[in-house]
Amino acid sequence: MSYRKNAYEVLKELKSDANKGLSTQEAARRRRELGANELKKQKKKSIFGLFFEQFHDPMVMILIVGAAVSFFLHEMMDAAIILFVIVMNAIIGVIQEFKAEKAIDALEKLASPKAHVIRNGYIKEVDASALVVGDVVDLEVGQYIPADMRLIAAKNLKVEESTLTGESEAVEKDAIYTKEMPVADQQNMVFMSTFVTYGKARGVVVSTGMQTEVGKIAAMLSSQKEEMTPLQMRLAHMSKILGILCLIVCLSMFGVALIQGRDLLDMLLLSISLAVAAIPEGLPAVVTIVLAMGVQMMSKNRAIVRKLHAVETLGSVSVICSDKTGTLTQNKMHVVKCWNNQVYDVPDQELLRALVLCNNAILQQGELMGESTESALVSYALTHGVDKNDEESRYVRVNELPFDSNRKKMTTL
């Protein structure tokens, strides 16, 4: 309940200092005790584990039985074809899952955030995974928040919390004390994996890793059982029916042999041959190839599908229900026209200079970070030849009056 205490009480409880932070030794000790500031990942399966997992499908199990029976009956060609289909089916599945895992690993490495932490009184940049409870961290526009933090000080801070709350509008934050309230309304707290869109702040880490709010969500998701897709359920049902029919055929033929006094061994072999003939050896291969083609189409559209059968569930979707919070669009704003008593297609250079200087969005390596409105203004100015970084190198900001609803404007000097 850190949000219900004032900043001084939180720092005292965590044995930290707002200006000096933790010592390097104390941070190392806490990391040994509490572990890294990372979300717990499920243990990855080896290539062999992925390969043998492909044989859990009921249809594949029936094919394996069919191959064994064919081998027993010296039908070597049938046995070889069935085994070839089974192995190819498994190899295609393994290749797809392995490629998906590699792509996800690469994305995680790209998304590994950094943090500006105060250690021994000095600001240093570290990996977010190195943070511990009690660390004092500085936040600014464009940064992902690396852990759950109680704000010590904040200036015009706005945080985009859609990953946690689903609300796309940036939320205003402050270091003030608040009464008991749900996570989405805690103004003096910022949470792991959310994003700073405006202002600056300093906070003290109160939760890391799986103890954070997003960590609790990850724990709930990992505890969910994996459900079968509609196609898997239909194939499993068909496999069950085929298995029962094969058993009935074998018993019926064997019963007829007993009644007619025929050679029992010949009739047993005939019954088993009929059962093997009833198994559609090509079906798993056809299903796998079709799903693999679907995966390839998805990958061309920059969508990673981890498991083959997930493609079929996407194809079964007929209705998508969603609230409109910017999640179905790019959530970007664009300036179309300028107006000053009349509409201008080509804006005045002084106006463009004002747009970029009275603005807290950041332009780094061609990428804009900040509030949607401010980013749109910087982008518009850039398309008309006015670069925010160039203007800021010529005009140094000495003061700022943030936007407020009474003045209806922001002012920079």
mmCIF file of C-alpha atoms in Angstrom:
data_model
loop_
_atom_site.group_PDB
_atom_site.id
_atom_site.type_symbol
_atom_site.label_atom_id
_atom_site.label_comp_id
_atom_site.label_asym_id
_atom_site.label_seq_id
_atom_site.Cartn_x
_atom_site.Cartn_y
_atom_site.Cartn_z
ATOM 1 C CA MET A 1 0.000 0.000 0.000
ATOM 2 C CA SER A 2 2.850 2.405 -0.829
ATOM 3 C CA TYR A 3 0.448 4.827 -2.518
ATOM 4 C CA ARG A 4 -1.290 5.426 0.842
ATOM 5 C CA LYS A 5 1.936 6.645 2.495
ATOM 6 C CA ASN A 6 3.785 9.884 1.879
ATOM 7 C CA ALA A 7 7.095 9.774 -0.003
ATOM 8 C CA TYR A 8 9.179 10.245 3.168
ATOM 9 C CA GLU A 9 7.530 7.258 4.870
ATOM 10 C CA VAL A 10 8.084 5.041 1.817
ATOM 11 C CA LEU A 11 11.779 5.996 1.559
ATOM 12 C CA LYS A 12 12.283 5.408 5.300
ATOM 13 C CA GLU A 13 10.565 2.014 5.132
ATOM 14 C CA LEU A 14 12.724 0.955 2.166
ATOM 15 C CA LYS A 15 15.907 2.392 3.765
ATOM 16 C CA SER A 16 16.617 4.546 0.732
ATOM 17 C CA ASP A 17 17.430 8.217 0.038
ATOM 18 C CA ALA A 18 15.708 10.487 -2.499
ATOM 19 C CA ASN A 19 19.016 12.123 -3.534
ATOM 20 C CA LYS A 20 21.614 9.394 -2.990
ATOM 21 C CA GLY A 21 19.597 6.272 -3.713
ATOM 22 C CA LEU A 22 21.078 2.934 -2.640
ATOM 23 C CA SER A 23 24.740 2.025 -2.459
ATOM 24 C CA THR A 24 26.067 -0.395 -5.086
ATOM 25 C CA GLN A 25 26.726 -2.989 -2.373
ATOM 26 C CA GLU A 26 23.217 -2.715 -0.913
ATOM 27 C CA ALA A 27 21.644 -2.975 -4.394
ATOM 28 C CA ALA A 28 23.704 -6.114 -5.099
ATOM 29 C CA ARG A 29 22.655 -7.637 -1.755
ATOM 30 C CA ARG A 30 18.963 -6.979 -2.407
ATOM 31 C CA ARG A 31 19.209 -8.431 -5.896
ATOM 32 C CA ARG A 32 20.713 -11.644 -4.462
ATOM 33 C CA GLU A 33 17.830 -11.843 -1.984
ATOM 34 C CA LEU A 34 14.924 -10.836 -4.227
ATOM 35 C CA GLY A 35 16.192 -11.847 -7.682
ATOM 36 C CA ALA A 36 16.277 -9.914 -10.953
ATOM 37 C CA ASN A 37 13.569 -7.440 -11.961
ATOM 38 C CA GLU A 38 12.162 -9.724 -14.645
ATOM 39 C CA LEU A 39 8.880 -11.431 -15.345
ATOM 40 C CA LYS A 40 9.097 -15.167 -14.819
ATOM 41 C CA LYS A 41 9.168 -17.032 -18.119
ATOM 42 C CA GLN A 42 7.945 -20.534 -18.682
ATOM 43 C CA LYS A 43 10.745 -23.034 -19.151
ATOM 44 C CA LYS A 44 11.441 -23.431 -22.852
ATOM 45 C CA LYS A 45 11.238 -26.868 -24.378
ATOM 46 C CA SER A 46 14.203 -28.381 -26.159
ATOM 47 C CA ILE A 47 14.088 -29.373 -29.836
ATOM 48 C CA PHE A 48 13.542 -32.994 -28.759
ATOM 49 C CA GLY A 49 10.765 -31.927 -26.386
ATOM 50 C CA LEU A 50 9.028 -30.013 -29.177
ATOM 51 C CA PHE A 51 9.466 -32.997 -31.530
ATOM 52 C CA PHE A 52 7.890 -35.563 -29.166
ATOM 53 C CA GLU A 53 5.078 -33.121 -28.307
ATOM 54 C CA GLN A 54 3.886 -33.416 -31.914
ATOM 55 C CA PHE A 55 2.932 -37.065 -31.278
ATOM 56 C CA HIS A 56 0.297 -36.207 -28.631
ATOM 57 C CA ASP A 57 -2.385 -35.735 -31.283
ATOM 58 C CA PRO A 58 -4.980 -38.588 -31.172
ATOM 59 C CA MET A 59 -4.913 -38.963 -34.973
ATOM 60 C CA VAL A 60 -1.124 -39.323 -34.941
ATOM 61 C CA MET A 61 -1.409 -41.967 -32.196
ATOM 62 C CA ILE A 62 -3.802 -43.986 -34.343
ATOM 63 C CA LEU A 63 -1.371 -43.697 -37.276
ATOM 64 C CA ILE A 64 1.465 -44.986 -35.081
ATOM 65 C CA VAL A 65 -0.666 -48.006 -34.136
ATOM 66 C CA GLY A 66 -1.491 -48.473 -37.840
ATOM 67 C CA ALA A 67 2.202 -48.376 -38.770
ATOM 68 C CA ALA A 68 3.030 -50.930 -36.069
ATOM 69 C CA VAL A 69 0.277 -53.275 -37.286
ATOM 70 C CA SER A 70 1.391 -52.861 -40.926
ATOM 71 C CA PHE A 71 4.923 -53.742 -39.902
ATOM 72 C CA PHE A 72 3.621 -56.797 -37.990
ATOM 73 C CA LEU A 73 1.729 -57.890 -41.134
ATOM 74 C CA HIS A 74 4.910 -57.437 -43.213
ATOM 75 C CA GLU A 75 3.243 -54.619 -45.186
ATOM 76 C CA MET A 76 6.517 -52.724 -45.269
ATOM 77 C CA MET A 77 5.499 -50.182 -47.902
ATOM 78 C CA ASP A 78 2.353 -49.157 -45.959
ATOM 79 C CA ALA A 79 4.332 -48.965 -42.720
ATOM 80 C CA ALA A 80 7.044 -46.814 -44.362
ATOM 81 C CA ILE A 81 4.493 -44.397 -45.885
ATOM 82 C CA ILE A 82 2.642 -43.981 -42.571
ATOM 83 C CA LEU A 83 5.901 -43.406 -40.649
ATOM 84 C CA PHE A 84 7.079 -40.905 -43.273
ATOM 85 C CA VAL A 85 3.819 -38.932 -42.911
ATOM 86 C CA ILE A 86 4.107 -38.981 -39.089
ATOM 87 C CA VAL A 87 7.733 -37.800 -39.081
ATOM 88 C CA MET A 88 7.166 -35.074 -41.700
ATOM 89 C CA ASN A 89 4.143 -33.859 -39.731
ATOM 90 C CA ALA A 90 6.289 -33.609 -36.583
ATOM 91 C CA ILE A 91 9.201 -31.883 -38.374
ATOM 92 C CA ILE A 92 6.939 -29.187 -39.888
ATOM 93 C CA GLY A 93 5.392 -28.523 -36.460
ATOM 94 C CA VAL A 94 8.804 -28.283 -34.756
ATOM 95 C CA ILE A 95 10.237 -25.947 -37.408
ATOM 96 C CA GLN A 96 7.276 -23.570 -37.065
ATOM 97 C CA GLU A 97 7.374 -23.476 -33.240
ATOM 98 C CA PHE A 98 11.166 -23.077 -33.199
ATOM 99 C CA LYS A 99 11.036 -20.169 -35.687
ATOM 100 C CA ALA A 100 8.292 -18.490 -33.660
ATOM 101 C CA GLU A 101 10.284 -18.849 -30.408
ATOM 102 C CA LYS A 102 13.391 -17.339 -32.047
ATOM 103 C CA ALA A 103 11.373 -14.387 -33.388
ATOM 104 C CA ILE A 104 9.828 -13.761 -29.950
ATOM 105 C CA ASP A 105 13.295 -13.936 -28.302
ATOM 106 C CA ALA A 106 14.593 -11.347 -30.782
ATOM 107 C CA LEU A 107 11.662 -9.030 -30.018
ATOM 108 C CA GLU A 108 12.277 -9.362 -26.269
ATOM 109 C CA LYS A 109 15.936 -8.397 -26.699
ATOM 110 C CA LEU A 110 14.958 -5.335 -28.744
ATOM 111 C CA ALA A 111 12.420 -4.303 -26.115
ATOM 112 C CA SER A 112 14.796 -4.662 -23.141
ATOM 113 C CA PRO A 113 14.425 -1.282 -21.371
ATOM 114 C CA LYS A 114 17.070 0.810 -19.613
ATOM 115 C CA ALA A 115 16.683 2.836 -16.425
ATOM 116 C CA HIS A 116 18.386 5.964 -15.031
ATOM 117 C CA VAL A 117 19.013 4.928 -11.435
ATOM 118 C CA ILE A 118 20.733 6.840 -8.622
ATOM 119 C CA ARG A 119 23.457 4.765 -6.948
ATOM 120 C CA ASN A 120 25.915 6.233 -4.418
ATOM 121 C CA GLY A 121 24.525 9.690 -5.244
ATOM 122 C CA TYR A 122 25.304 9.454 -8.987
ATOM 123 C CA ILE A 123 22.927 8.839 -11.899
ATOM 124 C CA LYS A 124 23.859 5.818 -13.994
ATOM 125 C CA GLU A 125 22.145 3.914 -16.792
ATOM 126 C CA VAL A 126 21.499 0.237 -16.057
ATOM 127 C CA ASP A 127 19.367 -2.565 -17.486
ATOM 128 C CA ALA A 128 15.893 -2.568 -15.984
ATOM 129 C CA SER A 129 16.521 -6.135 -14.789
ATOM 130 C CA ALA A 130 19.199 -4.787 -12.396
ATOM 131 C CA LEU A 131 16.727 -2.657 -10.401
ATOM 132 C CA VAL A 132 15.857 -3.608 -6.813
ATOM 133 C CA VAL A 133 13.281 -2.452 -4.272
ATOM 134 C CA GLY A 134 14.455 0.896 -2.839
ATOM 135 C CA ASP A 135 16.234 2.100 -5.988
ATOM 136 C CA VAL A 136 15.569 5.746 -6.857
ATOM 137 C CA VAL A 137 14.896 6.180 -10.601
ATOM 138 C CA ASP A 138 14.590 9.284 -12.797
ATOM 139 C CA LEU A 139 11.914 9.225 -15.510
ATOM 140 C CA GLU A 140 11.538 11.364 -18.615
ATOM 141 C CA VAL A 141 9.579 11.453 -21.889
ATOM 142 C CA GLY A 142 10.013 8.384 -24.075
ATOM 143 C CA GLN A 143 10.988 5.971 -21.294
ATOM 144 C CA TYR A 144 9.277 2.744 -20.353
ATOM 145 C CA ILE A 145 8.738 2.505 -16.611
ATOM 146 C CA PRO A 146 10.959 -0.385 -15.482
ATOM 147 C CA ALA A 147 9.225 -1.332 -12.200
ATOM 148 C CA ASP A 148 6.322 -0.328 -9.952
ATOM 149 C CA MET A 149 7.324 2.961 -8.300
ATOM 150 C CA ARG A 150 5.995 5.430 -5.743
ATOM 151 C CA LEU A 151 6.603 8.942 -7.081
ATOM 152 C CA ILE A 152 8.820 11.203 -4.949
ATOM 153 C CA ALA A 153 8.597 14.226 -7.239
ATOM 154 C CA ALA A 154 6.827 14.858 -10.557
ATOM 155 C CA LYS A 155 6.592 17.762 -12.983
ATOM 156 C CA ASN A 156 3.727 17.698 -15.483
ATOM 157 C CA LEU A 157 4.002 13.902 -15.636
ATOM 158 C CA LYS A 158 1.666 11.955 -17.916
ATOM 159 C CA VAL A 159 1.860 8.197 -18.351
ATOM 160 C CA GLU A 160 0.272 5.980 -20.987
ATOM 161 C CA GLU A 161 -1.086 2.948 -19.088
ATOM 162 C CA SER A 162 -2.976 1.095 -21.830
ATOM 163 C CA THR A 163 -0.909 -2.098 -21.344
ATOM 164 C CA LEU A 164 -2.200 -2.287 -17.769
ATOM 165 C CA THR A 165 -5.625 -0.613 -17.757
ATOM 166 C CA GLY A 166 -6.630 -0.659 -21.461
ATOM 167 C CA GLU A 167 -7.140 3.114 -21.470
ATOM 168 C CA SER A 168 -5.260 4.769 -24.337
ATOM 169 C CA GLU A 169 -5.433 8.340 -22.995
ATOM 170 C CA ALA A 170 -2.342 9.390 -21.019
ATOM 171 C CA VAL A 171 -2.963 9.698 -17.248
ATOM 172 C CA GLU A 172 -1.743 12.652 -15.174
ATOM 173 C CA LYS A 173 0.492 11.648 -12.256
ATOM 174 C CA ASP A 174 1.648 13.465 -9.125
ATOM 175 C CA ALA A 175 3.559 12.663 -5.920
ATOM 176 C CA ILE A 176 0.625 13.627 -3.673
ATOM 177 C CA TYR A 177 -0.851 11.346 -0.988
ATOM 178 C CA THR A 178 -4.100 9.602 -1.966
ATOM 179 C CA LYS A 179 -6.732 7.531 -0.181
ATOM 180 C CA GLU A 180 -7.411 3.870 -0.940
ATOM 181 C CA MET A 181 -8.374 3.339 -4.569
ATOM 182 C CA PRO A 182 -7.939 0.842 -7.450
ATOM 183 C CA VAL A 183 -4.743 0.617 -9.515
ATOM 184 C CA ALA A 184 -6.088 2.686 -12.437
ATOM 185 C CA ASP A 185 -6.727 5.673 -10.124
ATOM 186 C CA GLN A 186 -3.489 5.691 -8.113
ATOM 187 C CA GLN A 187 -2.022 9.044 -9.167
ATOM 188 C CA ASN A 188 1.172 8.810 -7.112
ATOM 189 C CA MET A 189 2.157 5.394 -8.499
ATOM 190 C CA VAL A 190 3.621 4.414 -11.876
ATOM 191 C CA PHE A 191 3.690 0.826 -13.057
ATOM 192 C CA MET A 192 6.043 -1.502 -14.888
ATOM 193 C CA SER A 193 5.732 -1.630 -18.729
ATOM 194 C CA THR A 194 3.781 1.664 -18.951
ATOM 195 C CA PHE A 195 5.180 4.620 -20.876
ATOM 196 C CA VAL A 196 6.047 8.260 -20.064
ATOM 197 C CA THR A 197 4.508 10.585 -22.661
ATOM 198 C CA TYR A 198 5.014 13.945 -20.937
ATOM 199 C CA GLY A 199 6.988 15.620 -18.154
ATOM 200 C CA LYS A 200 9.627 14.356 -15.729
ATOM 201 C CA ALA A 201 9.591 12.546 -12.408
ATOM 202 C CA ARG A 202 11.610 10.756 -9.766
ATOM 203 C CA GLY A 203 10.320 7.656 -8.014
ATOM 204 C CA VAL A 204 11.391 4.918 -5.637
ATOM 205 C CA VAL A 205 10.972 1.262 -6.665
ATOM 206 C CA VAL A 206 8.452 -0.539 -4.424
ATOM 207 C CA SER A 207 7.917 -3.754 -6.435
ATOM 208 C CA THR A 208 9.959 -5.660 -9.001
ATOM 209 C CA GLY A 209 9.493 -8.648 -11.289
ATOM 210 C CA MET A 210 6.522 -10.901 -10.546
ATOM 211 C CA GLN A 211 5.485 -8.717 -7.565
ATOM 212 C CA THR A 212 4.555 -5.829 -9.883
ATOM 213 C CA GLU A 213 0.988 -5.317 -11.120
ATOM 214 C CA VAL A 214 1.877 -6.540 -14.624
ATOM 215 C CA GLY A 215 3.726 -9.471 -13.003
ATOM 216 C CA LYS A 216 0.518 -10.509 -11.227
ATOM 217 C CA ILE A 217 -1.288 -10.473 -14.588
ATOM 218 C CA ALA A 218 1.517 -12.585 -16.129
ATOM 219 C CA ALA A 219 1.181 -15.099 -13.263
ATOM 220 C CA MET A 220 -2.569 -15.422 -13.866
ATOM 221 C CA LEU A 221 -2.045 -15.937 -17.610
ATOM 222 C CA SER A 222 0.639 -18.603 -17.098
ATOM 223 C CA SER A 223 -1.685 -20.586 -14.808
ATOM 224 C CA GLN A 224 -4.353 -20.917 -17.538
ATOM 225 C CA LYS A 225 -4.692 -24.346 -19.139
ATOM 226 C CA GLU A 226 -4.199 -24.535 -22.895
ATOM 227 C CA GLU A 227 -7.488 -25.248 -24.641
ATOM 228 C CA MET A 228 -7.904 -27.261 -27.823
ATOM 229 C CA THR A 229 -8.851 -25.422 -31.010
ATOM 230 C CA PRO A 230 -12.111 -26.339 -32.834
ATOM 231 C CA LEU A 231 -10.103 -28.231 -35.478
ATOM 232 C CA GLN A 232 -8.180 -30.208 -32.839
ATOM 233 C CA MET A 233 -11.465 -31.102 -31.110
ATOM 234 C CA ARG A 234 -13.013 -32.270 -34.390
ATOM 235 C CA LEU A 235 -9.923 -34.347 -35.275
ATOM 236 C CA ALA A 236 -9.858 -35.856 -31.774
ATOM 237 C CA HIS A 237 -13.575 -36.715 -32.088
ATOM 238 C CA MET A 238 -13.000 -38.281 -35.514
ATOM 239 C CA SER A 239 -10.011 -40.241 -34.176
ATOM 240 C CA LYS A 240 -12.192 -41.573 -31.360
ATOM 241 C CA ILE A 241 -14.915 -42.644 -33.815
ATOM 242 C CA LEU A 242 -12.330 -44.269 -36.137
ATOM 243 C CA GLY A 243 -10.783 -46.124 -33.220
ATOM 244 C CA ILE A 244 -14.161 -47.452 -32.079
ATOM 245 C CA LEU A 245 -15.143 -48.445 -35.659
ATOM 246 C CA CYS A 246 -11.839 -50.251 -36.192
ATOM 247 C CA LEU A 247 -12.325 -52.155 -32.957
ATOM 248 C CA ILE A 248 -15.911 -53.090 -33.955
ATOM 249 C CA VAL A 249 -14.698 -54.304 -37.402
ATOM 250 C CA CYS A 250 -11.969 -56.454 -35.825
ATOM 251 C CA LEU A 251 -14.370 -57.994 -33.292
ATOM 252 C CA SER A 252 -17.087 -58.558 -35.928
ATOM 253 C CA MET A 253 -14.733 -60.305 -38.351
ATOM 254 C CA PHE A 254 -13.289 -62.361 -35.536
ATOM 255 C CA GLY A 255 -16.832 -63.312 -34.423
ATOM 256 C CA VAL A 256 -17.797 -64.368 -37.961
ATOM 257 C CA ALA A 257 -14.658 -66.528 -38.124
ATOM 258 C CA LEU A 258 -15.615 -68.286 -34.875
ATOM 259 C CA ILE A 259 -19.175 -68.948 -36.104
ATOM 260 C CA GLN A 260 -18.039 -70.236 -39.532
ATOM 261 C CA GLY A 261 -15.102 -72.200 -38.135
ATOM 262 C CA ARG A 262 -12.516 -70.438 -40.292
ATOM 263 C CA ASP A 263 -8.793 -70.173 -39.555
ATOM 264 C CA LEU A 264 -8.594 -67.751 -36.626
ATOM 265 C CA LEU A 265 -5.123 -66.410 -37.443
ATOM 266 C CA ASP A 266 -6.075 -65.613 -41.067
ATOM 267 C CA MET A 267 -9.250 -63.846 -39.942
ATOM 268 C CA LEU A 268 -7.345 -61.915 -37.279
ATOM 269 C CA LEU A 269 -4.858 -60.684 -39.882
ATOM 270 C CA LEU A 270 -7.739 -59.793 -42.241
ATOM 271 C CA SER A 271 -9.522 -57.868 -39.482
ATOM 272 C CA ILE A 272 -6.372 -55.909 -38.637
ATOM 273 C CA SER A 273 -5.768 -55.191 -42.353
ATOM 274 C CA LEU A 274 -9.285 -53.743 -42.681
ATOM 275 C CA ALA A 275 -8.734 -51.596 -39.579
ATOM 276 C CA VAL A 276 -5.443 -50.242 -40.970
ATOM 277 C CA ALA A 277 -7.111 -49.516 -44.328
ATOM 278 C CA ALA A 278 -9.773 -47.433 -42.530
ATOM 279 C CA ILE A 279 -7.162 -45.031 -41.122
ATOM 280 C CA PRO A 280 -6.671 -41.932 -43.350
ATOM 281 C CA GLU A 281 -2.858 -41.713 -43.342
ATOM 282 C CA GLY A 282 -2.787 -38.562 -45.445
ATOM 283 C CA LEU A 283 -5.149 -36.505 -43.247
ATOM 284 C CA PRO A 284 -2.613 -35.288 -40.625
ATOM 285 C CA ALA A 285 -0.163 -34.367 -43.386
ATOM 286 C CA VAL A 286 -2.817 -32.423 -45.315
ATOM 287 C CA VAL A 287 -3.938 -30.581 -42.151
ATOM 288 C CA THR A 288 -0.337 -29.714 -41.219
ATOM 289 C CA ILE A 289 0.534 -28.467 -44.720
ATOM 290 C CA VAL A 290 -2.602 -26.282 -44.905
ATOM 291 C CA LEU A 291 -1.915 -24.796 -41.446
ATOM 292 C CA ALA A 292 1.752 -24.214 -42.381
ATOM 293 C CA MET A 293 0.622 -22.285 -45.461
ATOM 294 C CA GLY A 294 -1.579 -20.166 -43.190
ATOM 295 C CA VAL A 295 1.395 -19.467 -40.922
ATOM 296 C CA GLN A 296 3.470 -18.354 -43.908
ATOM 297 C CA MET A 297 0.718 -15.955 -45.010
ATOM 298 C CA MET A 298 0.554 -14.512 -41.480
ATOM 299 C CA SER A 299 4.339 -14.078 -41.333
ATOM 300 C CA LYS A 300 4.268 -12.113 -44.613
ATOM 301 C CA ASN A 301 1.880 -9.730 -42.837
ATOM 302 C CA ARG A 302 4.334 -9.455 -39.889
ATOM 303 C CA ALA A 303 2.296 -11.606 -37.482
ATOM 304 C CA ILE A 304 4.107 -14.292 -35.469
ATOM 305 C CA VAL A 305 2.129 -17.501 -34.896
ATOM 306 C CA ARG A 306 3.746 -19.753 -32.303
ATOM 307 C CA LYS A 307 1.597 -22.881 -32.766
ATOM 308 C CA LEU A 308 0.236 -24.179 -36.067
ATOM 309 C CA HIS A 309 -3.287 -24.835 -34.767
ATOM 310 C CA ALA A 310 -3.637 -21.175 -33.670
ATOM 311 C CA VAL A 311 -4.011 -20.227 -37.361
ATOM 312 C CA GLU A 312 -7.238 -22.237 -37.593
ATOM 313 C CA THR A 313 -8.776 -20.380 -34.617
ATOM 314 C CA LEU A 314 -8.058 -17.050 -36.333
ATOM 315 C CA GLY A 315 -9.856 -18.339 -39.403
ATOM 316 C CA SER A 316 -12.873 -19.295 -37.257
ATOM 317 C CA VAL A 317 -13.356 -15.746 -35.939
ATOM 318 C CA SER A 318 -16.522 -14.113 -37.281
ATOM 319 C CA VAL A 319 -17.052 -11.265 -34.769
ATOM 320 C CA ILE A 320 -14.504 -9.177 -32.850
ATOM 321 C CA CYS A 321 -15.881 -7.185 -29.894
ATOM 322 C CA SER A 322 -13.735 -4.300 -28.722
ATOM 323 C CA ASP A 323 -14.050 -1.006 -26.901
ATOM 324 C CA LYS A 324 -12.502 1.877 -28.828
ATOM 325 C CA THR A 325 -9.399 2.925 -26.896
ATOM 326 C CA GLY A 326 -6.964 3.414 -29.743
ATOM 327 C CA THR A 327 -6.114 -0.289 -29.866
ATOM 328 C CA LEU A 328 -7.660 -0.930 -33.296
ATOM 329 C CA THR A 329 -6.042 2.089 -34.945
ATOM 330 C CA GLN A 330 -2.510 3.487 -35.008
ATOM 331 C CA ASN A 331 -3.539 5.905 -32.253
ATOM 332 C CA LYS A 332 -1.704 8.721 -34.025
ATOM 333 C CA MET A 333 -2.806 12.299 -34.719
ATOM 334 C CA HIS A 334 -1.967 14.318 -37.837
ATOM 335 C CA VAL A 335 -2.095 18.035 -38.597
ATOM 336 C CA VAL A 336 -4.012 18.629 -41.832
ATOM 337 C CA LYS A 337 -4.439 22.435 -42.027
ATOM 338 C CA CYS A 338 -3.382 25.587 -40.178
ATOM 339 C CA TRP A 339 -5.872 28.343 -39.322
ATOM 340 C CA ASN A 340 -5.428 31.961 -38.338
ATOM 341 C CA ASN A 341 -8.633 33.773 -39.310
ATOM 342 C CA GLN A 342 -8.340 31.789 -42.523
ATOM 343 C CA VAL A 343 -7.076 28.354 -43.600
ATOM 344 C CA TYR A 344 -3.419 28.095 -44.678
ATOM 345 C CA ASP A 345 -2.035 25.238 -46.790
ATOM 346 C CA VAL A 346 1.556 26.504 -46.362
ATOM 347 C CA PRO A 347 2.155 27.616 -42.755
ATOM 348 C CA ASP A 348 4.254 30.565 -41.610
ATOM 349 C CA GLN A 349 7.837 29.733 -40.505
ATOM 350 C CA GLU A 350 7.375 31.544 -37.164
ATOM 351 C CA LEU A 351 4.305 29.426 -36.464
ATOM 352 C CA LEU A 352 6.269 26.234 -37.204
ATOM 353 C CA ARG A 353 9.062 27.414 -34.896
ATOM 354 C CA ALA A 354 6.493 27.987 -32.132
ATOM 355 C CA LEU A 355 5.018 24.508 -32.703
ATOM 356 C CA VAL A 356 8.361 22.788 -32.040
ATOM 357 C CA LEU A 357 9.735 25.049 -29.278
ATOM 358 C CA CYS A 358 6.530 25.100 -27.197
ATOM 359 C CA ASN A 359 6.520 21.320 -27.243
ATOM 360 C CA ASN A 360 7.866 18.489 -25.061
ATOM 361 C CA ALA A 361 7.852 15.677 -27.616
ATOM 362 C CA ILE A 362 11.282 14.197 -28.368
ATOM 363 C CA LEU A 363 12.653 13.474 -31.842
ATOM 364 C CA GLN A 364 15.378 10.794 -31.683
ATOM 365 C CA GLN A 365 16.833 9.041 -34.742
ATOM 366 C CA GLY A 366 13.728 9.884 -36.746
ATOM 367 C CA GLU A 367 11.362 8.487 -34.085
ATOM 368 C CA LEU A 368 8.902 10.704 -32.204
ATOM 369 C CA MET A 369 8.190 10.053 -28.526
ATOM 370 C CA GLY A 370 5.641 11.958 -26.484
ATOM 371 C CA GLU A 371 1.958 12.872 -26.414
ATOM 372 C CA SER A 372 -0.014 12.294 -29.617
ATOM 373 C CA THR A 373 -0.900 15.984 -30.058
ATOM 374 C CA GLU A 374 2.661 17.237 -29.544
ATOM 375 C CA SER A 375 4.134 14.518 -31.756
ATOM 376 C CA ALA A 376 1.694 15.495 -34.525
ATOM 377 C CA LEU A 377 2.838 19.146 -34.325
ATOM 378 C CA VAL A 378 6.541 18.196 -34.492
ATOM 379 C CA SER A 379 5.875 15.865 -37.446
ATOM 380 C CA TYR A 380 3.948 18.588 -39.278
ATOM 381 C CA ALA A 381 6.752 21.115 -38.762
ATOM 382 C CA LEU A 382 9.340 18.575 -39.951
ATOM 383 C CA THR A 383 7.464 17.978 -43.218
ATOM 384 C CA HIS A 384 7.689 21.755 -43.823
ATOM 385 C CA GLY A 385 11.435 21.942 -43.180
ATOM 386 C CA VAL A 386 11.543 22.915 -39.480
ATOM 387 C CA ASP A 387 13.492 20.431 -37.325
ATOM 388 C CA LYS A 388 12.808 20.474 -33.566
ATOM 389 C CA ASN A 389 16.402 19.503 -32.658
ATOM 390 C CA ASP A 390 17.859 22.270 -34.853
ATOM 391 C CA GLU A 391 15.547 24.896 -33.350
ATOM 392 C CA GLU A 392 16.330 23.791 -29.783
ATOM 393 C CA SER A 393 20.058 24.106 -30.483
ATOM 394 C CA ARG A 394 19.480 27.759 -31.469
ATOM 395 C CA TYR A 395 16.924 28.696 -28.814
ATOM 396 C CA VAL A 396 17.623 27.495 -25.244
ATOM 397 C CA ARG A 397 14.577 27.001 -23.014
ATOM 398 C CA VAL A 398 14.884 28.852 -19.698
ATOM 399 C CA ASN A 399 11.371 28.440 -18.334
ATOM 400 C CA GLU A 400 8.080 26.691 -18.940
ATOM 401 C CA LEU A 401 4.471 27.168 -17.894
ATOM 402 C CA PRO A 402 2.675 23.869 -18.462
ATOM 403 C CA PHE A 403 -0.712 23.645 -20.133
ATOM 404 C CA ASP A 404 -3.633 24.177 -17.793
ATOM 405 C CA SER A 405 -7.353 24.179 -18.449
ATOM 406 C CA ASN A 406 -7.842 27.792 -17.257
ATOM 407 C CA ARG A 407 -5.246 29.416 -19.549
ATOM 408 C CA LYS A 408 -5.928 26.863 -22.294
ATOM 409 C CA LYS A 409 -2.314 27.012 -23.424
ATOM 410 C CA MET A 410 1.287 26.082 -22.643
ATOM 411 C CA THR A 411 4.056 28.677 -22.614
ATOM 412 C CA THR A 412 7.821 28.325 -22.984
ATOM 413 C CA LEU A 413 10.446 31.049 -22.711
#
